[in-house]
GROMACS .gro file of C-alpha atoms in nm:
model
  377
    1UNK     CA    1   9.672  16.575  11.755
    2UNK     CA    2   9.530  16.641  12.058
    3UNK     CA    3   9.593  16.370  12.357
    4UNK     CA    4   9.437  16.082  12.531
    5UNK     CA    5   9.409  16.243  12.818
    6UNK     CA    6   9.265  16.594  12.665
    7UNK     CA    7   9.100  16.358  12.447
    8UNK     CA    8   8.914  16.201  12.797
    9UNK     CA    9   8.859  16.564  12.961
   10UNK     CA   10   8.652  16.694  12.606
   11UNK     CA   11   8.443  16.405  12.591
   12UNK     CA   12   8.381  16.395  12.995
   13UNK     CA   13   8.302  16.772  12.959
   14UNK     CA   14   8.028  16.726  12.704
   15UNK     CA   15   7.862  16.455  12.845
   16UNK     CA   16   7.925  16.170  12.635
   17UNK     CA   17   8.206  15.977  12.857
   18UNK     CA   18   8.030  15.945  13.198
   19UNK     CA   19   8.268  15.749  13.411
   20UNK     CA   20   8.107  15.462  13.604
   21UNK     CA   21   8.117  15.344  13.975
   22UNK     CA   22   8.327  15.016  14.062
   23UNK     CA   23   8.103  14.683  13.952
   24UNK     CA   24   7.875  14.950  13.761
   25UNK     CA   25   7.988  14.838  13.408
   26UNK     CA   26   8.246  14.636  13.267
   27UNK     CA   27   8.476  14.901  13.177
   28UNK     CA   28   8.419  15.161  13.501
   29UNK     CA   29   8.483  15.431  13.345
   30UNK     CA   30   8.831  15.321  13.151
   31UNK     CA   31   8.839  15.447  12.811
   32UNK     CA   32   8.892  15.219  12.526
   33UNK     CA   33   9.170  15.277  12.284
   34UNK     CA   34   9.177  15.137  11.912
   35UNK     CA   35   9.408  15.163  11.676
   36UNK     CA   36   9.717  15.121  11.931
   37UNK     CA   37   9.924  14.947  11.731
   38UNK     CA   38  10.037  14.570  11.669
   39UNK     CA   39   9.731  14.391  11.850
   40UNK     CA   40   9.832  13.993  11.749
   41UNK     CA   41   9.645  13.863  12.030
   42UNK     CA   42   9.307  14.031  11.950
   43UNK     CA   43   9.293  14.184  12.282
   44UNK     CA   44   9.107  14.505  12.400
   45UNK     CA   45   9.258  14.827  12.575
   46UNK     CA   46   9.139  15.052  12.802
   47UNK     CA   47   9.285  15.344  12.910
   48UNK     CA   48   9.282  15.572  13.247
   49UNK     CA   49   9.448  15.918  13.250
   50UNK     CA   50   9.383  16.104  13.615
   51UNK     CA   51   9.292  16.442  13.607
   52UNK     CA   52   9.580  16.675  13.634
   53UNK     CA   53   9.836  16.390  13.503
   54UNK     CA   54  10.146  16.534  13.439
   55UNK     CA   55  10.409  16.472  13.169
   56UNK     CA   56  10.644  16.152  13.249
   57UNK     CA   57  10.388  15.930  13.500
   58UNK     CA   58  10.453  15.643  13.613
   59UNK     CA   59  10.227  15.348  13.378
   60UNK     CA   60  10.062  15.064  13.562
   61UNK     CA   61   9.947  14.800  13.333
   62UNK     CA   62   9.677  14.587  13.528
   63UNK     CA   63   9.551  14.227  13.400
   64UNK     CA   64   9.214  14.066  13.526
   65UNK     CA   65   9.152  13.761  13.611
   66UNK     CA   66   8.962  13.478  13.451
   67UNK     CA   67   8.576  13.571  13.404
   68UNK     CA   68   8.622  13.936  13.458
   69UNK     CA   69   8.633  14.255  13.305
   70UNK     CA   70   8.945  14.490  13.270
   71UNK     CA   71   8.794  14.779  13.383
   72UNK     CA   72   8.570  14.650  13.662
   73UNK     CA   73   8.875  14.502  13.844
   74UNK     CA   74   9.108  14.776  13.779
   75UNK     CA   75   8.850  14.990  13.967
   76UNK     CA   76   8.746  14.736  14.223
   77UNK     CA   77   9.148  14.658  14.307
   78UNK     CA   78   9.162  15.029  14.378
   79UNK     CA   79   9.435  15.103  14.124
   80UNK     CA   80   9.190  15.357  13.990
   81UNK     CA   81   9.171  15.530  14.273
   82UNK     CA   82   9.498  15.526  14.356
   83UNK     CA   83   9.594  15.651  13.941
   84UNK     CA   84   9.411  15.952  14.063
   85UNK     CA   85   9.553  15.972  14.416
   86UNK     CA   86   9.924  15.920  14.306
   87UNK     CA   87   9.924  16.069  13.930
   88UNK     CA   88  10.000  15.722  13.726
   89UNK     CA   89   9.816  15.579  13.413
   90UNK     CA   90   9.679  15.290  13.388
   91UNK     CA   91   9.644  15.046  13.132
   92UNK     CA   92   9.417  14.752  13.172
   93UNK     CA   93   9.439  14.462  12.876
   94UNK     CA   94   9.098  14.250  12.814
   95UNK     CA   95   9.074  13.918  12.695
   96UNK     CA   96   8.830  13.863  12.425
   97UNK     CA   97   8.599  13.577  12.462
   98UNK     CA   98   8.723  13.453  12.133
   99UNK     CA   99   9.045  13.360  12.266
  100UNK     CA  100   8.941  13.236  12.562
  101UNK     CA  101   8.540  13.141  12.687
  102UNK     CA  102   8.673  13.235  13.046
  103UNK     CA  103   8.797  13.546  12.975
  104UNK     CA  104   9.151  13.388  13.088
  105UNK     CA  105   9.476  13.495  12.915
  106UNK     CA  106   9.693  13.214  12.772
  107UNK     CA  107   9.940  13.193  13.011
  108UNK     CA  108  10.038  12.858  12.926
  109UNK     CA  109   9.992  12.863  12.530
  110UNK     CA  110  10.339  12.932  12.320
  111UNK     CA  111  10.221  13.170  12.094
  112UNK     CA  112  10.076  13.377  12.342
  113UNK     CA  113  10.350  13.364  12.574
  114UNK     CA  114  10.686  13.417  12.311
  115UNK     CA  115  10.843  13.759  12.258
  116UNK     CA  116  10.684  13.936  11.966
  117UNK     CA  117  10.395  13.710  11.917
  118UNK     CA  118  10.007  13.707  12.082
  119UNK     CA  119   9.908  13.818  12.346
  120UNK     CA  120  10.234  13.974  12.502
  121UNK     CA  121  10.286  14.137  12.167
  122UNK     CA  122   9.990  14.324  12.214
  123UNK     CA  123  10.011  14.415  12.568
  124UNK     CA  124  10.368  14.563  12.461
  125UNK     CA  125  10.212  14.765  12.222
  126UNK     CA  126  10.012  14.901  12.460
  127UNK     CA  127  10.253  15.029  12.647
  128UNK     CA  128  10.441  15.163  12.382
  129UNK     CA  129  10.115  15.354  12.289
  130UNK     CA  130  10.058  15.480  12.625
  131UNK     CA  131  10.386  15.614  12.681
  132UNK     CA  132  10.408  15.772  12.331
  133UNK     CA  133  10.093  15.939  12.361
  134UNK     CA  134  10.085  16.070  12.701
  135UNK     CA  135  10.451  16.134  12.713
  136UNK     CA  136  10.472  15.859  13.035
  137UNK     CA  137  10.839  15.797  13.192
  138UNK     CA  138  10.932  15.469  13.016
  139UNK     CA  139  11.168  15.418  13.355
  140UNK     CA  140  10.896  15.371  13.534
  141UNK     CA  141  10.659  15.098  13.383
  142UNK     CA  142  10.529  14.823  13.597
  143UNK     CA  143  10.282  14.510  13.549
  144UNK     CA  144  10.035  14.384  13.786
  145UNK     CA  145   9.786  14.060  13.770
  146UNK     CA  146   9.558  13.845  13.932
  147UNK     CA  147   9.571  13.467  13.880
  148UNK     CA  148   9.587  13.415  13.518
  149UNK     CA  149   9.641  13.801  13.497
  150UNK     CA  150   9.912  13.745  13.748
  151UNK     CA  151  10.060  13.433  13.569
  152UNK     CA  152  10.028  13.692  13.244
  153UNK     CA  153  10.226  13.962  13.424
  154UNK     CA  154  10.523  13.683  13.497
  155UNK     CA  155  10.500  13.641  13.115
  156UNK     CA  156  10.540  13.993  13.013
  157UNK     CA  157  10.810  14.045  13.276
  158UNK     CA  158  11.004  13.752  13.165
  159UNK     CA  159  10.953  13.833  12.749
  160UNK     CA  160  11.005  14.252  12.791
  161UNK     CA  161  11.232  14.225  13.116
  162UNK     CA  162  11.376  14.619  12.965
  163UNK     CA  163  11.018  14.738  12.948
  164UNK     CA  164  10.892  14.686  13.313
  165UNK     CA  165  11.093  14.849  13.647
  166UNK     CA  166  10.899  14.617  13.862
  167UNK     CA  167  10.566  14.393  13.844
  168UNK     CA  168  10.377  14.244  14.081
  169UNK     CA  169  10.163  13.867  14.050
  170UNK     CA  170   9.887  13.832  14.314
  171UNK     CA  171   9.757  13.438  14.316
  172UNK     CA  172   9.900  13.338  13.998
  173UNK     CA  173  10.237  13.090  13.857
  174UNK     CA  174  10.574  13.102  13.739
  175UNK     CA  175  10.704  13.195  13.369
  176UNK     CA  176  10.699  12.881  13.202
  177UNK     CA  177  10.536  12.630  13.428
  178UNK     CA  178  10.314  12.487  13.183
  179UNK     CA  179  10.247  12.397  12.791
  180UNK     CA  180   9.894  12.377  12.699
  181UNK     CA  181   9.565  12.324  12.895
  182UNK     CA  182   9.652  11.987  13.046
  183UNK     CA  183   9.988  12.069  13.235
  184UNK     CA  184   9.831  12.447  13.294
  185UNK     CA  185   9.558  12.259  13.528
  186UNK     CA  186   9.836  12.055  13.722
  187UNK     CA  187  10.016  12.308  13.753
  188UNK     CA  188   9.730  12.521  13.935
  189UNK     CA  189   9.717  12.221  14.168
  190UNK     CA  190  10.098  12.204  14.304
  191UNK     CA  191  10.180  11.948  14.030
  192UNK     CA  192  10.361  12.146  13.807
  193UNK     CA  193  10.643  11.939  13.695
  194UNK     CA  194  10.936  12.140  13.613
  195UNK     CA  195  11.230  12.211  13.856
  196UNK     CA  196  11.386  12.536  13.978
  197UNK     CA  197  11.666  12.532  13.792
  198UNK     CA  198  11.477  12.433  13.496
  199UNK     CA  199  11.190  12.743  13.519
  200UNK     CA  200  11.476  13.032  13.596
  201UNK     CA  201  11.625  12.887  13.233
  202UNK     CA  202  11.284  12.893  13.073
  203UNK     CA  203  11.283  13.259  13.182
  204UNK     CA  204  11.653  13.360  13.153
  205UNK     CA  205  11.555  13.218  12.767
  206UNK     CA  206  11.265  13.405  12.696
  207UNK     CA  207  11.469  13.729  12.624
  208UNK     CA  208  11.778  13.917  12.596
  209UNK     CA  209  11.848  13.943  12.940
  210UNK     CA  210  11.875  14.378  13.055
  211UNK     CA  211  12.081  14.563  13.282
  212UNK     CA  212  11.857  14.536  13.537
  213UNK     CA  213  11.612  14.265  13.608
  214UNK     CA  214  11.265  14.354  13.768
  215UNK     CA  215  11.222  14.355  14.089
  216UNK     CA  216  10.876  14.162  14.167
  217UNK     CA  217  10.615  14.170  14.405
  218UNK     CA  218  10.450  13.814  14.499
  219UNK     CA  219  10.122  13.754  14.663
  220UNK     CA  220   9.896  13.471  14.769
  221UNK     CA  221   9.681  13.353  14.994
  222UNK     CA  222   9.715  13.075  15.216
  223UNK     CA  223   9.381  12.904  15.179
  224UNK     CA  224   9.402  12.976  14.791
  225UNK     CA  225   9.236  12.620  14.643
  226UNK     CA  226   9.284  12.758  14.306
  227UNK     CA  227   9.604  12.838  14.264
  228UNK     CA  228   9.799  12.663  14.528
  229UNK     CA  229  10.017  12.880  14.697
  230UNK     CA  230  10.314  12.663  14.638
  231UNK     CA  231  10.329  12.863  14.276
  232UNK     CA  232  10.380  13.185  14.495
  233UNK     CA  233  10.683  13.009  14.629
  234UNK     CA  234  10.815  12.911  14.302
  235UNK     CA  235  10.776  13.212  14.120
  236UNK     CA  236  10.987  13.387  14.386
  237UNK     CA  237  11.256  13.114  14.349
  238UNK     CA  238  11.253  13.132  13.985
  239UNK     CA  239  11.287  13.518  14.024
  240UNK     CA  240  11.574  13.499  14.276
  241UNK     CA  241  11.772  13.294  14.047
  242UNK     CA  242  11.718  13.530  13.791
  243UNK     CA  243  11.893  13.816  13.978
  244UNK     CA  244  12.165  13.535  14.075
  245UNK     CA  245  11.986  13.500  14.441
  246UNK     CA  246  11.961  13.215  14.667
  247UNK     CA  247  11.630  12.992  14.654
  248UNK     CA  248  11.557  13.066  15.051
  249UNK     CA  249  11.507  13.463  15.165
  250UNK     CA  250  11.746  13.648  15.331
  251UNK     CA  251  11.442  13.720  15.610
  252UNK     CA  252  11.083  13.646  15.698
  253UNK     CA  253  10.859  13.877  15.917
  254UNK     CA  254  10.531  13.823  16.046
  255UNK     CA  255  10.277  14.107  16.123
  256UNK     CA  256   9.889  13.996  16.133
  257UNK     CA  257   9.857  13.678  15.961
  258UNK     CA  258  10.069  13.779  15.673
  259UNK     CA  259  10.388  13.648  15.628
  260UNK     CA  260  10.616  13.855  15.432
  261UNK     CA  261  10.994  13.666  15.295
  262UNK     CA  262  11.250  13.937  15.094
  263UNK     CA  263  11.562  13.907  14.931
  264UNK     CA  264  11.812  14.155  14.912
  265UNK     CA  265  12.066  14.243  14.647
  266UNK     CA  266  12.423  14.337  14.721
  267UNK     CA  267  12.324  14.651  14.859
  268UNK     CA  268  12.070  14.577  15.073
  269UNK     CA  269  11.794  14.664  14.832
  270UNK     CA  270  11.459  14.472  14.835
  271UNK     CA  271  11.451  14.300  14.490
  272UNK     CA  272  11.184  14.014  14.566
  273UNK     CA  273  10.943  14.012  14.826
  274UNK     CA  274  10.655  13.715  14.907
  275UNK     CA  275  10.331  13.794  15.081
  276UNK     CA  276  10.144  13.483  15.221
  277UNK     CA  277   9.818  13.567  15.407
  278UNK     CA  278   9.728  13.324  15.643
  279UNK     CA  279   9.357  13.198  15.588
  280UNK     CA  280   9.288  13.397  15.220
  281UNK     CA  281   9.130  13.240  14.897
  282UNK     CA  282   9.198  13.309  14.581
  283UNK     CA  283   9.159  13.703  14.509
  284UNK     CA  284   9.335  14.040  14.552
  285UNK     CA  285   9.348  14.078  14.917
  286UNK     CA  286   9.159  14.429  15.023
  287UNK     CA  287   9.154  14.683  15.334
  288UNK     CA  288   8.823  14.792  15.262
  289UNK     CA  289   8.763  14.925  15.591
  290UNK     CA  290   8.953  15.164  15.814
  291UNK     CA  291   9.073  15.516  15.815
  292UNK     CA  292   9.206  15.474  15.412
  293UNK     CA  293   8.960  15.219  15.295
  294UNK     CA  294   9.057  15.116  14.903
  295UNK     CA  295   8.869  14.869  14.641
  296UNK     CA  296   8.544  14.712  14.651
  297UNK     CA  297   8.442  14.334  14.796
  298UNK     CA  298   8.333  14.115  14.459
  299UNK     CA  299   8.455  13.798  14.373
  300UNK     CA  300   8.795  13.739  14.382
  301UNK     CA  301   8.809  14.077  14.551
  302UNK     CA  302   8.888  13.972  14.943
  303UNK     CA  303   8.876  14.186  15.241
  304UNK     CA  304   9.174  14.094  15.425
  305UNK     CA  305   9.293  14.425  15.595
  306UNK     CA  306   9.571  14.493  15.366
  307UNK     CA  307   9.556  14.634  15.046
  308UNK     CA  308   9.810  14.463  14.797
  309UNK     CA  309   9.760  14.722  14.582
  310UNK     CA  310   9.872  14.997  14.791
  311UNK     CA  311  10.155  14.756  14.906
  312UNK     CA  312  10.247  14.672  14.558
  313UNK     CA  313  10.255  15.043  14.477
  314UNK     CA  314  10.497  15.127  14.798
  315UNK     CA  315  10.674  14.826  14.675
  316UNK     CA  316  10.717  15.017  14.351
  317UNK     CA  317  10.820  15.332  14.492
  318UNK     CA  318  10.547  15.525  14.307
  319UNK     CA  319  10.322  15.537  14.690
  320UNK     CA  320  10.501  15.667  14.987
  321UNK     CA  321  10.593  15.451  15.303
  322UNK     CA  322  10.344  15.373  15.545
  323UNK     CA  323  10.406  15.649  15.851
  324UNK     CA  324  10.394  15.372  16.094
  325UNK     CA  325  10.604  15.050  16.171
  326UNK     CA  326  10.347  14.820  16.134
  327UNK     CA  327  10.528  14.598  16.379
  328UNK     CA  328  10.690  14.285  16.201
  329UNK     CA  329  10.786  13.968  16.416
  330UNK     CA  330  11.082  13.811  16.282
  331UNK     CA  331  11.040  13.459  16.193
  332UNK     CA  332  11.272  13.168  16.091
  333UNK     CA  333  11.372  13.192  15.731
  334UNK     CA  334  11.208  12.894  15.607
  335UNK     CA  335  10.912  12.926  15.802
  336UNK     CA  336  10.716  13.109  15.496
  337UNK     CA  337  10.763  12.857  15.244
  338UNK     CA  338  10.695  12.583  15.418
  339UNK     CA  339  10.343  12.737  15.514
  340UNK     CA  340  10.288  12.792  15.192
  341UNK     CA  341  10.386  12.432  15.047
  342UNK     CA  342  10.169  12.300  15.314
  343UNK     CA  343   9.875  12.351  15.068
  344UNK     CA  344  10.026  12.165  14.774
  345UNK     CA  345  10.001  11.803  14.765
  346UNK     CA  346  10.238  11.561  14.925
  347UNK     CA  347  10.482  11.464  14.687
  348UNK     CA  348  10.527  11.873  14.601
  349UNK     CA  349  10.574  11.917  14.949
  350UNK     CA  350  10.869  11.689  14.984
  351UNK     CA  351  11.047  11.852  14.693
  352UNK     CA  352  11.031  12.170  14.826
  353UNK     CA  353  11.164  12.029  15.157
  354UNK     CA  354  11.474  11.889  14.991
  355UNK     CA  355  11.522  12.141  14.677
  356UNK     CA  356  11.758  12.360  14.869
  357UNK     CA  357  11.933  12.073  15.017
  358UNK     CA  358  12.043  11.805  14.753
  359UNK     CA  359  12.184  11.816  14.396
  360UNK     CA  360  11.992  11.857  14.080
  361UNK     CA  361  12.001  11.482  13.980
  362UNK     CA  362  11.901  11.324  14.318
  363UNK     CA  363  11.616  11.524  14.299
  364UNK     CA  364  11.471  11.403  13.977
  365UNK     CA  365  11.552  11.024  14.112
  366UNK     CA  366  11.320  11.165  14.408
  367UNK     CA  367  11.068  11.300  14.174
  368UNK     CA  368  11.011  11.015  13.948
  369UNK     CA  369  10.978  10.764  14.292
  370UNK     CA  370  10.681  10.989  14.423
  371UNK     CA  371  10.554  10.986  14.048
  372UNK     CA  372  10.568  10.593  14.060
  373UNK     CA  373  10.439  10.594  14.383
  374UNK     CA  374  10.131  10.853  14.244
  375UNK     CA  375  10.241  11.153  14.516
  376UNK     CA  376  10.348  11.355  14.236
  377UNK     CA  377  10.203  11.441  13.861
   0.00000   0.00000   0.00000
């Protein structure tokens, strides 16, 4: 049976797959795949196979927002262009408007969320497809999203932590942050309710726990009014207690107006890094312009000269190093997470200022006074 990707090449040869330009149709040139297996979260796949792809690539799985399309971001994020410039495939999931009227993925619904059930369960089977059928190297698998896509890629890390190498969540929320609609909301805001402690055990829980944990990726901006960026900071933390980490970085530097925190294993490695850009919405942050311009402006596509995406992917490993030192100021440790706590509300910021400092039990008699007092949902 011939290939996916020989599959593409045929059908691009004789005319009848024509792929499209960025914003030119929903699925820019991504091919659609049926029949890829266990699908119980009714969700569509496309496909991208580069020209020339050669036997065990590296498989990007990239989830859109709410309101978009699969393909159309994939393409406008650059990750299509850099498929073909680097020799990955690409998988892009796409929520069905059955399942959600925005377009979001369930983030924050149980069955969509729980190993071997919805919507995960079907983005696993994806991947399982992709790598069966175009022979992909399964030690090299990583997950990518943007808000609720992002908040979807902590999902899939934290319920197939032995399927992904590293992932990446771009203005989006922690594993486990919220049940349901209601909480999902607050959560969006700064309110979520649920400790540190409490969301690394929610994802510790949500599977049988690997070798190797993922590494991850964070980034947000720091004008983001839709998903405060205060869920950037405690997705890292709930990461870093995952690989048995402290809750603060082990540095911060400062290039630009972006604000990058890491922590380091035992050797030295880079297993977390946090990206706060000073002044961004809510969108993947773009460097449209330039000598190496990538991605398209759209909504929730943002110029902000950087490209996450190429970041991500030197992140990753998969993209070489930039040539140059870009020239990072070091900055206090706890400089980035204040800045981005600053834009949740009150009663979030003083629980951030005293998580790393006071037991587990004072701070819930902290919490529920700023609840009383109607700082804090």
């Amino acid at each position: 049976m011939a290939g996916l990707g020989e599959t593409i090449g045929r059908l691009r040869k004789d005319g009848r797959l024509k792929p499209s330009r960025p914003g030119e149709s929903g699925d820019a040139g991504m091919v659609e795949v049926r029949g890829f297996g266990s699908n119980p979260g009714a969700l569509r796949m496309l496909a991208y196979v580069p020209q020339g792809c050669t036997t065990g690539a590296p498989l990007v799985v990239v989830l859109h927002g709410c309101t978009q399309r699969a393909g159309s971001h994939a393409a406008a994020a650059g990750w299509l262009t850099l498929a073909d410039r680097l020799g990955f495939l690409v998988v892009a999931p796409e929520q069905d408007v059955q399942n959600n009227p925005n377009r979001c993925f369930n983030w924050f619904e149980a069955g969509d969320i729980t190993r071997g059930a919805g919507e995960a369960a079907s983005i696993y089977s994806m991947v399982q497809h992709m790598l069966r059928t175009q022979d992909g190297d399964p030690a090299r698998v990583f997950v990518t999203g943007l808000s609720a896509g992002g908040a979807m890629a902590a999902v899939m890390l934290a319920t197939y932590p032995e399927l992904f190498s590293a992932g990446a969540v771009i203005a989006g929320l922690p594993y486990g942050v919220a049940q349901g609609m209601h909480e999902a909301f607050g959560a969006m805001q700064g309110g979520g309710s649920r400790s540190d402690r409490e969301l690394v055990a929610l994802a510790a829980s949500a599977a049988p726990r690997p070798e190797q944990t993922p590494r991850l990726s964070v980034w947000h901006g720091g004008a983001d009014h839709t998903v405060q960026s205060s869920n950037g900071v405690a997705l890292a933390r709930q990461w870093a207690g995952l690989h048995g980490l402290a809750a603060q970085p082990d540095e911060v530097e400062e290039q630009r107006g972006r604000m990058r925190s890491v922590w380091r294993g035992s050797d030295g490695d880079v297993l977390i890094e946090m990206n706060v850009l000073a002044g961004l919405g809510h969108g993947v942050p773009l460097a449209t312009t330039g000598d190496d311009p990538l991605g398209v402006v759209a909504p929730f596509m943002l110029e902000a000269n950087v490209s996450s995406s190429l970041e991500i992917s030197r992140f990753w490993g998969i993209a070489p190093p930039a040539i140059a030192d870009p020239g990072w100021n070091k900055t206090p440790a706890e400089d980035q997470l204040h800045a981005a706590e600053r834009g949740a509300p009150l009663g979030q910021q003083v629980m951030a200022s005293v998580a790393a400092h006071v037991p587990e039990n004072i701070q819930q008699v902290i919490a529920k006074a700023l609840g009383a007092a109607g700082l804090m949902r």
